[in-house]
PDB file of C-alpha atoms in Angstrom:
ATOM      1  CA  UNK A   1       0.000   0.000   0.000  1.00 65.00           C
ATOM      2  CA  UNK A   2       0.970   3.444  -1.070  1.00 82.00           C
ATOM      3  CA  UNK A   3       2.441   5.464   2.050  1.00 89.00           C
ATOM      4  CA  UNK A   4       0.146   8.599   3.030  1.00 94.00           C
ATOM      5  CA  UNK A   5       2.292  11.882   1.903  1.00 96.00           C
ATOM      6  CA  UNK A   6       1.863  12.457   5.645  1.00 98.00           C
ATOM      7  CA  UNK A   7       3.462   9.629   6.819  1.00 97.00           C
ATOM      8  CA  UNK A   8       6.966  10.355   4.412  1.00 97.00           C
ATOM      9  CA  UNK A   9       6.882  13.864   6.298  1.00 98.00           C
ATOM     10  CA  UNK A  10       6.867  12.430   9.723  1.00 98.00           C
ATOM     11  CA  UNK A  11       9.889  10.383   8.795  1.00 98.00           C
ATOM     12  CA  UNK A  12      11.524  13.752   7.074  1.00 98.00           C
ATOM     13  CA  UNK A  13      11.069  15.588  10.152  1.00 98.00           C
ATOM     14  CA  UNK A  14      12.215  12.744  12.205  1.00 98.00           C
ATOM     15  CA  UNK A  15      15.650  12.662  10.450  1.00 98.00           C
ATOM     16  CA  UNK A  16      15.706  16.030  10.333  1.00 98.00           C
ATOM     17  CA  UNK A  17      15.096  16.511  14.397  1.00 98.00           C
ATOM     18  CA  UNK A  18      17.983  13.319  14.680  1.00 97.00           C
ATOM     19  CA  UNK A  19      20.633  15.933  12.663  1.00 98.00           C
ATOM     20  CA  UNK A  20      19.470  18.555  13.950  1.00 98.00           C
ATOM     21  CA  UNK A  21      18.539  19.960  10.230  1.00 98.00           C
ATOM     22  CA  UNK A  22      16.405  22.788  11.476  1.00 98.00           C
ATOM     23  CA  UNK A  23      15.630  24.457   8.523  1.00 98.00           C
ATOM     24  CA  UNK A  24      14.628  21.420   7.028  1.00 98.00           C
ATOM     25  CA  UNK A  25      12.195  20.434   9.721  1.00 98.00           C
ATOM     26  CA  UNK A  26      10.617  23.805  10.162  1.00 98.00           C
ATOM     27  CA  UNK A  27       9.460  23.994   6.086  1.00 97.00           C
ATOM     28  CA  UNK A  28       7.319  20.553   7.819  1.00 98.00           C
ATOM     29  CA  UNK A  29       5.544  23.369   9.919  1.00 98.00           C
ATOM     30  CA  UNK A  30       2.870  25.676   9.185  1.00 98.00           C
ATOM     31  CA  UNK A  31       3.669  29.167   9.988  1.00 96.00           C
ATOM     32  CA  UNK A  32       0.782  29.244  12.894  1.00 97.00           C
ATOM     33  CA  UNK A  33       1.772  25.692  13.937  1.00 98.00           C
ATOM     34  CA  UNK A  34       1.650  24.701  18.123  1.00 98.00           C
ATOM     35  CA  UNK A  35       4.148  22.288  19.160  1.00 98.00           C
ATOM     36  CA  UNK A  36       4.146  20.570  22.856  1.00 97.00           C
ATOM     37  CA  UNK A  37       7.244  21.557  24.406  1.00 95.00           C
ATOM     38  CA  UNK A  38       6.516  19.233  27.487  1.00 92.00           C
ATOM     39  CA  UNK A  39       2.933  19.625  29.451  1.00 92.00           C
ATOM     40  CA  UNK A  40       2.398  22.949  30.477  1.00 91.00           C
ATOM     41  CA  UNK A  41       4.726  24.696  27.912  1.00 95.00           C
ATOM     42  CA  UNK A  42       3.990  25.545  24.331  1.00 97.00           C
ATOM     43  CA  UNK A  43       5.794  27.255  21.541  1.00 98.00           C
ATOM     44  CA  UNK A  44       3.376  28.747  18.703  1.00 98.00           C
ATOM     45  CA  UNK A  45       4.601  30.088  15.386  1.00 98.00           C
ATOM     46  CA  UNK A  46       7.897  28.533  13.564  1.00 97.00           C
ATOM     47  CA  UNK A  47      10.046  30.716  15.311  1.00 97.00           C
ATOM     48  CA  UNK A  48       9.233  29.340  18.511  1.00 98.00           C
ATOM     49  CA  UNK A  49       9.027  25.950  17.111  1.00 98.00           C
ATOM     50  CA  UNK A  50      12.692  26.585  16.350  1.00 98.00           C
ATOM     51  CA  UNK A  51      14.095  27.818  19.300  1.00 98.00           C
ATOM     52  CA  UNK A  52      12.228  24.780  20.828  1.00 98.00           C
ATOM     53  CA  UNK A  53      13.922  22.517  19.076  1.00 98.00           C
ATOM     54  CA  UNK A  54      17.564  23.947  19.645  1.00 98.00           C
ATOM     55  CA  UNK A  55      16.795  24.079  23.419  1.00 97.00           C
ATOM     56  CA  UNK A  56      15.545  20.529  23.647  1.00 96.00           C
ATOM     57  CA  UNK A  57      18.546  19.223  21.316  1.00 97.00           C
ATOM     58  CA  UNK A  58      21.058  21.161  23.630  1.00 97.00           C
ATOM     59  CA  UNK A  59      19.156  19.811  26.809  1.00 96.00           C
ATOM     60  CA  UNK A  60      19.757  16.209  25.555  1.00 96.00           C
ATOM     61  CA  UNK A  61      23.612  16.845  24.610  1.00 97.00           C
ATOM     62  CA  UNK A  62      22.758  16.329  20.779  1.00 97.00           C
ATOM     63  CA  UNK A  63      22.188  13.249  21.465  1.00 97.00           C
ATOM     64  CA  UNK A  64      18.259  13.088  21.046  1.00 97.00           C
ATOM     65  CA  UNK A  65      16.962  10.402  18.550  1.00 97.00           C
ATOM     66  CA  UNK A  66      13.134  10.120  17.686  1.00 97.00           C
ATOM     67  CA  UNK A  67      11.516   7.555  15.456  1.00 97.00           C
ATOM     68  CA  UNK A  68       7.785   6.002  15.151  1.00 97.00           C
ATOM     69  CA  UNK A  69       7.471   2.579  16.015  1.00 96.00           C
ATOM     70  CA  UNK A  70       3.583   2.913  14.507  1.00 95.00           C
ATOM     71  CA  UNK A  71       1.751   5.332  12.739  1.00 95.00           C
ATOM     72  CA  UNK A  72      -2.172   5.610  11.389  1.00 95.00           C
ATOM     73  CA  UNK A  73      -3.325   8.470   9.393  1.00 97.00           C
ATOM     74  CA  UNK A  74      -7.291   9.411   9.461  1.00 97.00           C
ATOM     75  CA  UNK A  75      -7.493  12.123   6.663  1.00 97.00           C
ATOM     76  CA  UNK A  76     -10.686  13.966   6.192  1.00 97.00           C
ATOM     77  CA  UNK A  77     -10.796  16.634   3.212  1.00 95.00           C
ATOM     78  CA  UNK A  78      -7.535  18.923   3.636  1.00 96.00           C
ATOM     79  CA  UNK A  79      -6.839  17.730   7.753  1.00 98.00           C
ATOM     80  CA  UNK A  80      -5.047  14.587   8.905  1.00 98.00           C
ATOM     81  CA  UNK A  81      -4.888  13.513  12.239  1.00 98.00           C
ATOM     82  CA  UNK A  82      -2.231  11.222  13.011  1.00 98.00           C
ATOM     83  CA  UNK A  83      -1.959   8.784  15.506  1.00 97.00           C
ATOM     84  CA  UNK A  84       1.646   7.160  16.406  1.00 97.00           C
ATOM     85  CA  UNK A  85       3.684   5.362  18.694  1.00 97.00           C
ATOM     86  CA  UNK A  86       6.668   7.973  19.046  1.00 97.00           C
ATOM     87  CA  UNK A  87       9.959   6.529  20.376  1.00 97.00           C
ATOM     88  CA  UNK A  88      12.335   9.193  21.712  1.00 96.00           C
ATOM     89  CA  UNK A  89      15.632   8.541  23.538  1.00 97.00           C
ATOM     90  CA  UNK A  90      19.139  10.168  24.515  1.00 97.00           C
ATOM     91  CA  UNK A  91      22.304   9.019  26.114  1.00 97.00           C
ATOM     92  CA  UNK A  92      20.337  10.533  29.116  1.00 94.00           C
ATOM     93  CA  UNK A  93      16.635   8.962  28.197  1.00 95.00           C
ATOM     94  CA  UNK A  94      16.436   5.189  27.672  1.00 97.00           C
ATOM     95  CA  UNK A  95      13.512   4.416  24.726  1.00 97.00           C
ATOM     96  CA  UNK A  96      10.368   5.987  25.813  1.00 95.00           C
ATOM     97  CA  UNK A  97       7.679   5.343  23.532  1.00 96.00           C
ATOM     98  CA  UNK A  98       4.542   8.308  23.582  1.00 95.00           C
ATOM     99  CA  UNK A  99       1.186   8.142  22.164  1.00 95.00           C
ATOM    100  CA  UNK A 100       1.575  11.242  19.640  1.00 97.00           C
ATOM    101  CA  UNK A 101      -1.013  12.911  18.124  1.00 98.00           C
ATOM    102  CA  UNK A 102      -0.290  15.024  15.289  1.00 98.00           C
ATOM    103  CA  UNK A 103      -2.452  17.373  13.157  1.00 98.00           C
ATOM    104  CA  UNK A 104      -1.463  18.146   9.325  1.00 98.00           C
ATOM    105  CA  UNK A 105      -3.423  21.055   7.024  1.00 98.00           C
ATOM    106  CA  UNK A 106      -3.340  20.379   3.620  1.00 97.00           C
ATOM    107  CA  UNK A 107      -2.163  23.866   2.398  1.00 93.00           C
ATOM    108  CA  UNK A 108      -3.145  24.942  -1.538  1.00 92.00           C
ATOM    109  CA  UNK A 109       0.352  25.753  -2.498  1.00 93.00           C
ATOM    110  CA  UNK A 110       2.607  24.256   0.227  1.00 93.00           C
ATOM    111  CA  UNK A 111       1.501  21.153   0.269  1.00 97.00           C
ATOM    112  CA  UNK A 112       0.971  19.128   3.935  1.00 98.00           C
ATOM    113  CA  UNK A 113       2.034  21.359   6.844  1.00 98.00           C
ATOM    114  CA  UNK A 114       2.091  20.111  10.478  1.00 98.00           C
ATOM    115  CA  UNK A 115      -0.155  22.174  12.466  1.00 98.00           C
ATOM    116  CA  UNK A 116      -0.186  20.452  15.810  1.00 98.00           C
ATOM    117  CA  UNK A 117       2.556  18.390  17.251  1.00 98.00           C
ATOM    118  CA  UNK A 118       1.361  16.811  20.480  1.00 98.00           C
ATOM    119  CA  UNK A 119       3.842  13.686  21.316  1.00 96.00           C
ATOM    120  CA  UNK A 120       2.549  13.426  24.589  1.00 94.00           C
ATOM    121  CA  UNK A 121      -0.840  12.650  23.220  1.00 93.00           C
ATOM    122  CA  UNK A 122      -3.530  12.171  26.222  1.00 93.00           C
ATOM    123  CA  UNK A 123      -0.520  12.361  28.774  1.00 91.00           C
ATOM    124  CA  UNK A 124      -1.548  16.281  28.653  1.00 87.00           C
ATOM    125  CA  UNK A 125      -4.759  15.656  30.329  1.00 85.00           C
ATOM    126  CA  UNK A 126      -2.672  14.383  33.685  1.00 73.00           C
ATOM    127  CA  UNK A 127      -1.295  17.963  33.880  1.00 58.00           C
ATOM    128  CA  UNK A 128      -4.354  20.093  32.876  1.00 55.00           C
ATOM    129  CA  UNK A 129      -6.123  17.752  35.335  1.00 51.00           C
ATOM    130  CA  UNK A 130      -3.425  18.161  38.693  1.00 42.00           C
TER     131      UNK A 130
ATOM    132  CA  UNK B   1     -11.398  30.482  32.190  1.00 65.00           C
ATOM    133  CA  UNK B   2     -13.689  31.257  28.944  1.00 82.00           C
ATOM    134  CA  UNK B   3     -14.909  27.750  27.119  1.00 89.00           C
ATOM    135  CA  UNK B   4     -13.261  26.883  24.163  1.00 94.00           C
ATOM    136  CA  UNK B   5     -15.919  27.040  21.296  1.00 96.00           C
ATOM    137  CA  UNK B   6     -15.070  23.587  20.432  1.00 98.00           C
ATOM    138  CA  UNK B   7     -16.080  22.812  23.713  1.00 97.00           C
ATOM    139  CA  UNK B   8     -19.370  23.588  24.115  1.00 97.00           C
ATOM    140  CA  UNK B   9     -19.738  22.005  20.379  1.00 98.00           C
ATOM    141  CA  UNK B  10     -18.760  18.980  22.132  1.00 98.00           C
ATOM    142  CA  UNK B  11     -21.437  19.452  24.781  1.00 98.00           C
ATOM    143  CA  UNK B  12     -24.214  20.346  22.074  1.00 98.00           C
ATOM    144  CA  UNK B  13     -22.892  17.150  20.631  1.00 98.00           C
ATOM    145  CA  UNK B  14     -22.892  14.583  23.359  1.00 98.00           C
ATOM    146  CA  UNK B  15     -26.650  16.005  23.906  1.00 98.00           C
ATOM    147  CA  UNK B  16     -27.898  15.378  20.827  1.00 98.00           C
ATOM    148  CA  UNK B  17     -26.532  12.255  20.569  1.00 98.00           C
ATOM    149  CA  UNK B  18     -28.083  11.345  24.098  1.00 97.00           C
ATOM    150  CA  UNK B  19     -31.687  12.632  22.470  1.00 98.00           C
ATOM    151  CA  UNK B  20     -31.010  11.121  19.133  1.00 98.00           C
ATOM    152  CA  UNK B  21     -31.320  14.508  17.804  1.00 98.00           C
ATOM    153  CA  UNK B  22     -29.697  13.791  14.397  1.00 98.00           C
ATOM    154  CA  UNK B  23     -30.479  17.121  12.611  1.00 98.00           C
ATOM    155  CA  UNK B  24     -28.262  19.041  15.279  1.00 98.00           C
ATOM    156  CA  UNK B  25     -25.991  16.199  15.659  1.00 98.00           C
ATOM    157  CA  UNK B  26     -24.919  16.826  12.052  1.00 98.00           C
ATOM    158  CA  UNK B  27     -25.107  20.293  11.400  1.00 97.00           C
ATOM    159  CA  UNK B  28     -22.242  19.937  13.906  1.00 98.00           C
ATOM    160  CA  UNK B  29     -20.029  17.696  11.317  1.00 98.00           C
ATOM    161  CA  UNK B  30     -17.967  19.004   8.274  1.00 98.00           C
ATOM    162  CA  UNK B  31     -19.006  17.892   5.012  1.00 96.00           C
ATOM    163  CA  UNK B  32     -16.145  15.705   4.155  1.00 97.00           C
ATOM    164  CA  UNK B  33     -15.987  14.685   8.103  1.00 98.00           C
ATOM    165  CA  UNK B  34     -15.101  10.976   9.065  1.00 98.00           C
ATOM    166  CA  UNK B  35     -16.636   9.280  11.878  1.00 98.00           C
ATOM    167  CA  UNK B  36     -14.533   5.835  13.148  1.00 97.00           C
ATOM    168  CA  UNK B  37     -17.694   3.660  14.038  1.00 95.00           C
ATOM    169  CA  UNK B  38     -14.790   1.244  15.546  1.00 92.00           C
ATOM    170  CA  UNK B  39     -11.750   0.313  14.664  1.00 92.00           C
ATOM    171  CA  UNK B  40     -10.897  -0.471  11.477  1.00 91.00           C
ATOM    172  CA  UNK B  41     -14.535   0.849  10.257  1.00 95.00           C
ATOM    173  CA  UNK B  42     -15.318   4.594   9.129  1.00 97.00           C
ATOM    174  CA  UNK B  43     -18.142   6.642   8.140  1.00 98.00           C
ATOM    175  CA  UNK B  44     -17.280   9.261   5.812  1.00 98.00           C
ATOM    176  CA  UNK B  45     -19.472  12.652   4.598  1.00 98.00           C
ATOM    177  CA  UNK B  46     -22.542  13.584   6.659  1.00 97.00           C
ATOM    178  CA  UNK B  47     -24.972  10.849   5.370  1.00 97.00           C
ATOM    179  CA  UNK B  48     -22.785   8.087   5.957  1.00 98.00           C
ATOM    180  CA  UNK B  49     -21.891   9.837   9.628  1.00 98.00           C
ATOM    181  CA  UNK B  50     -25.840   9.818  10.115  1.00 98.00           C
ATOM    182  CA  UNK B  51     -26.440   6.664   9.110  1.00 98.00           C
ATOM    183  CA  UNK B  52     -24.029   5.213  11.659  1.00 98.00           C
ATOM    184  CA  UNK B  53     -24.799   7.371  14.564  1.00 98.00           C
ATOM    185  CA  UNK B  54     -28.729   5.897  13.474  1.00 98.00           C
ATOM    186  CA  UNK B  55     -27.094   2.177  13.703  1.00 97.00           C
ATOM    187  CA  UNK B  56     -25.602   2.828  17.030  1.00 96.00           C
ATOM    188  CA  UNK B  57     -28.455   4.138  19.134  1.00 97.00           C
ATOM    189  CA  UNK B  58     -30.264   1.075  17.583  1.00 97.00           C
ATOM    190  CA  UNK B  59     -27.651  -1.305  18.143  1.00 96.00           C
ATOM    191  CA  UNK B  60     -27.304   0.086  22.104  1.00 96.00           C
ATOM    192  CA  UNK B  61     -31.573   0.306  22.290  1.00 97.00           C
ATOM    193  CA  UNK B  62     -31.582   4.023  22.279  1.00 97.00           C
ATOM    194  CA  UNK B  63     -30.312   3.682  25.906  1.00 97.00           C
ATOM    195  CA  UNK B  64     -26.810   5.196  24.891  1.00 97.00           C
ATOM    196  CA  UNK B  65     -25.361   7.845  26.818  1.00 97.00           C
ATOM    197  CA  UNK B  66     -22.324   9.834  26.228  1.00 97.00           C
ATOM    198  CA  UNK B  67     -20.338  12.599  28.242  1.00 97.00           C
ATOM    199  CA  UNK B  68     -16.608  14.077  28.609  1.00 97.00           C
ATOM    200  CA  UNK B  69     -14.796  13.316  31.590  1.00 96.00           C
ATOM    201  CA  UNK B  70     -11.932  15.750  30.774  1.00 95.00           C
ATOM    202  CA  UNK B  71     -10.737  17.500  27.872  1.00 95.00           C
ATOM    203  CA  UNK B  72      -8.285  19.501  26.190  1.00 96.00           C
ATOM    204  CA  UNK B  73      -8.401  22.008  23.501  1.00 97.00           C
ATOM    205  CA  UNK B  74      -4.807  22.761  21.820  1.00 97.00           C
ATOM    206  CA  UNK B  75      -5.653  25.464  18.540  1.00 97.00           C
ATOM    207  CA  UNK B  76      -3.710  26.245  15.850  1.00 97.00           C
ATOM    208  CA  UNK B  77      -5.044  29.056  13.535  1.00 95.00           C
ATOM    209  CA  UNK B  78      -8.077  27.322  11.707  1.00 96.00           C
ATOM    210  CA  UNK B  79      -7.541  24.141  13.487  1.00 98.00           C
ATOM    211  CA  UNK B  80      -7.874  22.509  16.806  1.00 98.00           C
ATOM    212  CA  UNK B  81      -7.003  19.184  18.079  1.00 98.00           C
ATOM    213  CA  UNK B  82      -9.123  17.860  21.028  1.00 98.00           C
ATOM    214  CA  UNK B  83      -7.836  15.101  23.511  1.00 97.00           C
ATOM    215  CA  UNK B  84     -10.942  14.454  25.632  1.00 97.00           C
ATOM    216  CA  UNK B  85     -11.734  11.346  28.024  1.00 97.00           C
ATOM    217  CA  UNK B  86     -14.942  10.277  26.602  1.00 97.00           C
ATOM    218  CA  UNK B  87     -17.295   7.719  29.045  1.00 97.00           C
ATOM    219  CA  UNK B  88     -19.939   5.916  26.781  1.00 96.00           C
ATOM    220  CA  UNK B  89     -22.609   3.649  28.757  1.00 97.00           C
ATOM    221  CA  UNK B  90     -25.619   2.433  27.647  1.00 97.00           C
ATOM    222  CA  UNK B  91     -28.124  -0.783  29.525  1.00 97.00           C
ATOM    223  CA  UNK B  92     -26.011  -3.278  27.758  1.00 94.00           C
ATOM    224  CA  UNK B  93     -22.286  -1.170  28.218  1.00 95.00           C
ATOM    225  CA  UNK B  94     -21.244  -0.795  31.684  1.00 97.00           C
ATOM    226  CA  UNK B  95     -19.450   3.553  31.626  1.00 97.00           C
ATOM    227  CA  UNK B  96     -15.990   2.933  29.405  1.00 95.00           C
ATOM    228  CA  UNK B  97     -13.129   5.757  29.336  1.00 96.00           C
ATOM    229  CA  UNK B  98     -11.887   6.190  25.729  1.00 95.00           C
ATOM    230  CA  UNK B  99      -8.884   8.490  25.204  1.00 95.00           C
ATOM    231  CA  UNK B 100     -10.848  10.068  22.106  1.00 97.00           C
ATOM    232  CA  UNK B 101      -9.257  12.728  19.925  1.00 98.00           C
ATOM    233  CA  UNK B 102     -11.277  14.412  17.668  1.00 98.00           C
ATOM    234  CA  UNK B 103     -10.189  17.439  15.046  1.00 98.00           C
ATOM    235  CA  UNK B 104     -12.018  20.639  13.851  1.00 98.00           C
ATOM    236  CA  UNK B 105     -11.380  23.452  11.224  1.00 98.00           C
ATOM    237  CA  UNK B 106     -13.239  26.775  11.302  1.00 97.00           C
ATOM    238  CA  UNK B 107     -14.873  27.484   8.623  1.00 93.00           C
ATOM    239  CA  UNK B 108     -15.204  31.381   7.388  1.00 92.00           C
ATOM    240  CA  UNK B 109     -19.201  30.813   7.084  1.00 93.00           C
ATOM    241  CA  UNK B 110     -20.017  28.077   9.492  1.00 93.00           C
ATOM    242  CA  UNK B 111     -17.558  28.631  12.393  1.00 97.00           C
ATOM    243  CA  UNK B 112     -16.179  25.355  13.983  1.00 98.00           C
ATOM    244  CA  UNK B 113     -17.217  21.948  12.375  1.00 98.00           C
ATOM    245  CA  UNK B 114     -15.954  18.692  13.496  1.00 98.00           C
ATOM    246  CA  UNK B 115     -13.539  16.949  10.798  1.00 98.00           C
ATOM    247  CA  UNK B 116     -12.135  14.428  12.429  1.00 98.00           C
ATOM    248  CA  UNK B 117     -14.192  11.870  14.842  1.00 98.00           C
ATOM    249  CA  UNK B 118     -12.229   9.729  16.200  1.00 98.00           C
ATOM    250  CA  UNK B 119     -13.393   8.331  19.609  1.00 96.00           C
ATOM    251  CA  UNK B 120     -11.108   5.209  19.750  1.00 94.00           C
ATOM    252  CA  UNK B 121      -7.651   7.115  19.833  1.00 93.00           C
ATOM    253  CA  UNK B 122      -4.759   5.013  19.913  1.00 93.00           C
ATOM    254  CA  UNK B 123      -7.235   2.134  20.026  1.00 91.00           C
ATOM    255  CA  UNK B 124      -6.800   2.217  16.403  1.00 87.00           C
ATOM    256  CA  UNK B 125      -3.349   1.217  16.438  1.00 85.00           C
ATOM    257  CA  UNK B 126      -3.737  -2.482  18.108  1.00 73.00           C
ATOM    258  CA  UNK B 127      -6.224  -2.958  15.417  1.00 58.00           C
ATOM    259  CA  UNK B 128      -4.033  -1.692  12.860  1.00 55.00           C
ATOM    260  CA  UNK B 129      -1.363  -3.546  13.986  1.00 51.00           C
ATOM    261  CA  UNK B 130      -3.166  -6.768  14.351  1.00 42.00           C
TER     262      UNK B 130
END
């Protein structure tokens, strides 16, 4: 079967986050995209997003590797929410796989953008519930 | 702390579904929404969505009854992602939890319309990996 265009940018961004290929992953963003820092904190807007990523990167000692161990893709019209087994770890983080949810926006030039990057998936509601 | 709009669609939602109030059950989907009935099965476009909302209160004897534990709004522009502990019961169910997540888009006319209905979450994935 055919791989969903939004699955091949998930793995794009995940190489890109693993060399640390910035400008590469944020051209997977929208420009009004919302990433999950961790619970609590989130960075809007690519710039942000960036910074985000440099910080968390620098945090784990370059050393920060992410893959998806599973992935399902429910597209309706021009949105596509995915649903995936994340896997991140660090010389500091054994494997710890998340339930990710991820939002994409089919975009009439760009293509699919991410426009919500949740890899703590439901593991938000612990927080927003304490 | 102001409701999310999505939020009290949600609400609206859960109602009519309790009353089997199809007309404003709809008018809250998108017109190229998708509706997982359960895993592995999807409804797609408002008659198909109606139809199976129609099959369920049948199937449950019109004794279903749905309602949000928790949930969580995270926007981004046009589009927000909702991570929501759903509880379904009904005679023959005894209350489940499902970690649902569920996707809108505003729409310039119609305001907020659900795209993405998906109350299984990462559910999905066991099937899809089965």
């Amino acid at each position: 079967m055919d791989r969903h265009p939004v699955e091949l940018l998930i793995e794009k961004a995940d190489t890109a986050i693993n060399r640390e290929d910035f400008d590469t992953l944020m051209a997977i963003y929208a420009e009004d995209a919302v990433l999950v820092v961790k619970p609590g904190l989130e960075a809007r807007g690519r710039d942000q997003i960036r910074k985000a990523f440099v910080a968390i990167a620098d945090h784990f000692g370059h050393s920060l590797a992410v893959e998806q161990a599973g992935l399902v893709v429910l597209e309706a019209g021009d949105t596509a929410l995915v649903l995936a087994r994340t896997v991140v770890s660090a010389t500091t983080l054994p494997p710890t796989v998340r339930n990710a949810t991820y939002v994409f926006r089919r975009d009439p030039g760009a293509g699919w953008l991410c426009a919500i990057d949740n890899s703590y998936g439901h593991d938000l509601m612990i927080q927003d519930e304490g």
